GROMACS .gro file of C-alpha atoms in nm:
model
  143
    1MET     CA    1  -0.017   0.000   0.002
    2VAL     CA    2   0.291   0.254   0.065
    3ALA     CA    3   0.454   0.157  -0.268
    4SER     CA    4   0.105   0.261  -0.411
    5GLY     CA    5   0.135   0.589  -0.242
    6PHE     CA    6  -0.075   0.571   0.058
    7THR     CA    7   0.066   0.780   0.352
    8VAL     CA    8  -0.151   0.642   0.658
    9LEU     CA    9  -0.259   0.282   0.724
   10LYS     CA   10  -0.533   0.247   0.970
   11LEU     CA   11  -0.517  -0.078   1.207
   12ALA     CA   12  -0.753  -0.184   1.491
   13LEU     CA   13  -0.602  -0.201   1.844
   14ARG     CA   14  -0.825  -0.326   2.110
   15SER     CA   15  -0.561  -0.472   2.338
   16GLY     CA   16  -0.283  -0.374   2.527
   17PRO     CA   17   0.114  -0.335   2.466
   18ASP     CA   18   0.154  -0.698   2.566
   19SER     CA   19  -0.082  -0.809   2.299
   20ASP     CA   20  -0.001  -0.978   1.957
   21GLU     CA   21  -0.243  -0.714   1.806
   22PHE     CA   22  -0.008  -0.437   1.950
   23ARG     CA   23   0.301  -0.617   1.821
   24THR     CA   24   0.163  -0.606   1.460
   25VAL     CA   25   0.090  -0.243   1.503
   26GLU     CA   26   0.434  -0.197   1.590
   27THR     CA   27   0.591  -0.437   1.323
   28ILE     CA   28   0.408  -0.230   1.069
   29SER     CA   29   0.496   0.078   1.205
   30ARG     CA   30   0.861   0.021   1.197
   31ALA     CA   31   0.807  -0.134   0.834
   32ILE     CA   32   0.650   0.167   0.676
   33ALA     CA   33   0.844   0.450   0.825
   34PRO     CA   34   0.940   0.708   0.733
   35LYS     CA   35   0.723   0.707   0.429
   36ALA     CA   36   0.407   0.634   0.592
   37GLN     CA   37   0.224   0.643   0.910
   38VAL     CA   38   0.006   0.415   1.139
   39ALA     CA   39  -0.319   0.546   1.247
   40VAL     CA   40  -0.483   0.313   1.539
   41ASP     CA   41  -0.857   0.285   1.580
   42ALA     CA   42  -0.924   0.114   1.948
   43LEU     CA   43  -1.306   0.099   1.864
   44GLY     CA   44  -1.389   0.234   2.201
   45ALA     CA   45  -1.220  -0.034   2.371
   46PHE     CA   46  -1.035   0.116   2.683
   47THR     CA   47  -1.072   0.270   3.011
   48LEU     CA   48  -0.890   0.595   3.079
   49GLY     CA   49  -0.588   0.402   3.268
   50GLU     CA   50  -0.554   0.162   2.985
   51ALA     CA   51  -0.578   0.417   2.722
   52GLN     CA   52  -0.322   0.632   2.884
   53ARG     CA   53  -0.086   0.291   2.898
   54VAL     CA   54  -0.153   0.235   2.531
   55GLY     CA   55  -0.108   0.586   2.432
   56ALA     CA   56   0.235   0.576   2.634
   57GLU     CA   57   0.343   0.295   2.401
   58LEU     CA   58   0.223   0.457   2.071
   59ASP     CA   59   0.410   0.766   2.166
   60ARG     CA   60   0.720   0.552   2.215
   61LEU     CA   61   0.677   0.411   1.861
   62GLY     CA   62   0.655   0.763   1.735
   63ASN     CA   63   0.492   0.682   1.383
   64ILE     CA   64   0.139   0.697   1.500
   65ALA     CA   65  -0.078   0.934   1.307
   66TRP     CA   66  -0.352   0.924   1.545
   67PHE     CA   67  -0.539   0.717   1.833
   68GLU     CA   68  -0.846   0.691   1.748
   69ASP     CA   69  -1.207   0.625   1.975
   70ALA     CA   70  -0.970   0.512   2.264
   71LEU     CA   71  -1.226   0.519   2.529
   72LEU     CA   72  -1.537   0.354   2.602
   73PRO     CA   73  -1.835   0.512   2.459
   74ASP     CA   74  -1.981   0.643   2.751
   75ASP     CA   75  -1.624   0.792   2.862
   76LEU     CA   76  -1.653   1.117   2.639
   77PRO     CA   77  -1.584   1.344   2.925
   78LYS     CA   78  -1.251   1.188   2.974
   79TYR     CA   79  -1.116   1.241   2.635
   80PRO     CA   80  -0.952   1.583   2.766
   81LEU     CA   81  -0.760   1.396   3.031
   82LEU     CA   82  -0.642   1.142   2.754
   83ALA     CA   83  -0.536   1.418   2.544
   84ARG     CA   84  -0.322   1.583   2.820
   85SER     CA   85  -0.160   1.281   2.889
   86VAL     CA   86  -0.016   1.130   2.561
   87ASP     CA   87   0.171   1.306   2.289
   88THR     CA   88  -0.006   1.105   2.001
   89ALA     CA   89  -0.270   1.267   1.822
   90ILE     CA   90  -0.626   1.203   1.975
   91CYS     CA   91  -0.914   1.147   1.713
   92ALA     CA   92  -1.259   1.089   1.867
   93GLY     CA   93  -1.625   1.160   1.757
   94GLU     CA   94  -1.790   0.870   1.559
   95MET     CA   95  -2.032   0.834   1.866
   96LEU     CA   96  -2.145   1.220   1.853
   97SER     CA   97  -2.421   1.347   1.661
   98THR     CA   98  -2.454   1.712   1.648
   99ARG     CA   99  -2.202   2.025   1.606
  100TYR     CA  100  -2.267   2.116   1.950
  101GLN     CA  101  -2.105   1.796   2.092
  102PHE     CA  102  -1.818   1.853   1.882
  103ARG     CA  103  -1.802   2.212   1.983
  104ASP     CA  104  -1.796   2.089   2.354
  105LEU     CA  105  -1.508   1.820   2.274
  106LEU     CA  106  -1.293   2.069   2.107
  107VAL     CA  107  -1.346   2.343   2.382
  108GLN     CA  108  -1.227   2.088   2.643
  109ARG     CA  109  -0.936   2.014   2.403
  110GLY     CA  110  -1.046   1.655   2.397
  111ALA     CA  111  -0.939   1.582   2.049
  112ASP     CA  112  -0.677   1.679   1.788
  113LEU     CA  113  -0.886   1.512   1.505
  114VAL     CA  114  -1.233   1.475   1.477
  115ASN     CA  115  -1.403   1.201   1.281
  116PRO     CA  116  -1.800   1.226   1.256
  117ASP     CA  117  -2.001   0.952   1.099
  118LEU     CA  118  -2.183   1.142   0.818
  119CYS     CA  119  -2.516   0.928   0.903
  120ARG     CA  120  -2.494   0.972   1.257
  121ALA     CA  121  -2.397   1.333   1.281
  122GLY     CA  122  -2.666   1.480   1.027
  123GLY     CA  123  -2.526   1.405   0.694
  124LEU     CA  124  -2.341   1.612   0.457
  125THR     CA  125  -2.478   1.972   0.581
  126GLU     CA  126  -2.411   1.916   0.961
  127CYS     CA  127  -2.066   1.765   0.874
  128ARG     CA  128  -1.986   2.053   0.701
  129ARG     CA  129  -2.071   2.288   0.995
  130ILE     CA  130  -1.842   2.040   1.205
  131ALA     CA  131  -1.574   2.088   0.978
  132TRP     CA  132  -1.581   2.445   1.020
  133ILE     CA  133  -1.577   2.412   1.393
  134ALA     CA  134  -1.292   2.201   1.391
  135ASP     CA  135  -1.109   2.433   1.187
  136ALA     CA  136  -1.182   2.721   1.422
  137PHE     CA  137  -1.014   2.531   1.689
  138GLY     CA  138  -0.727   2.408   1.468
  139ALA     CA  139  -0.842   2.047   1.464
  140LEU     CA  140  -0.840   1.812   1.147
  141TRP     CA  141  -1.145   1.665   1.039
  142ALA     CA  142  -1.182   1.326   0.876
  143PRO     CA  143  -1.509   1.213   0.800
   0.00000   0.00000   0.00000
């Protein structure tokens, strides 16, 4: 994929640093550096403490584009704590539905990137508004 021009490869990571899944992320990250990065999607798998430990290991790898949906779906208020504790960019928002929820996440500095689900977040028009809000906060937008 990197030879074809891709610069970011996204992998699932739902288990901690001692797992085979983490070793796969690490191996691929090393293999594609410096031409490409790995984006890690946790699919809402971790508590805050677990996500902080995984985030510290992702920081150590240094070739991680972002750490996506790291926290359990009901732990949205903890994203600012996670974002402050790791250097890897935090991506969140698939579970959010309105521009106001994204605004609140960004006001609290809970994410470096937002990734609205177009169907859940009100379609193209609402996602366009979310993109404007992200831009105002200097955050990236990856629907």
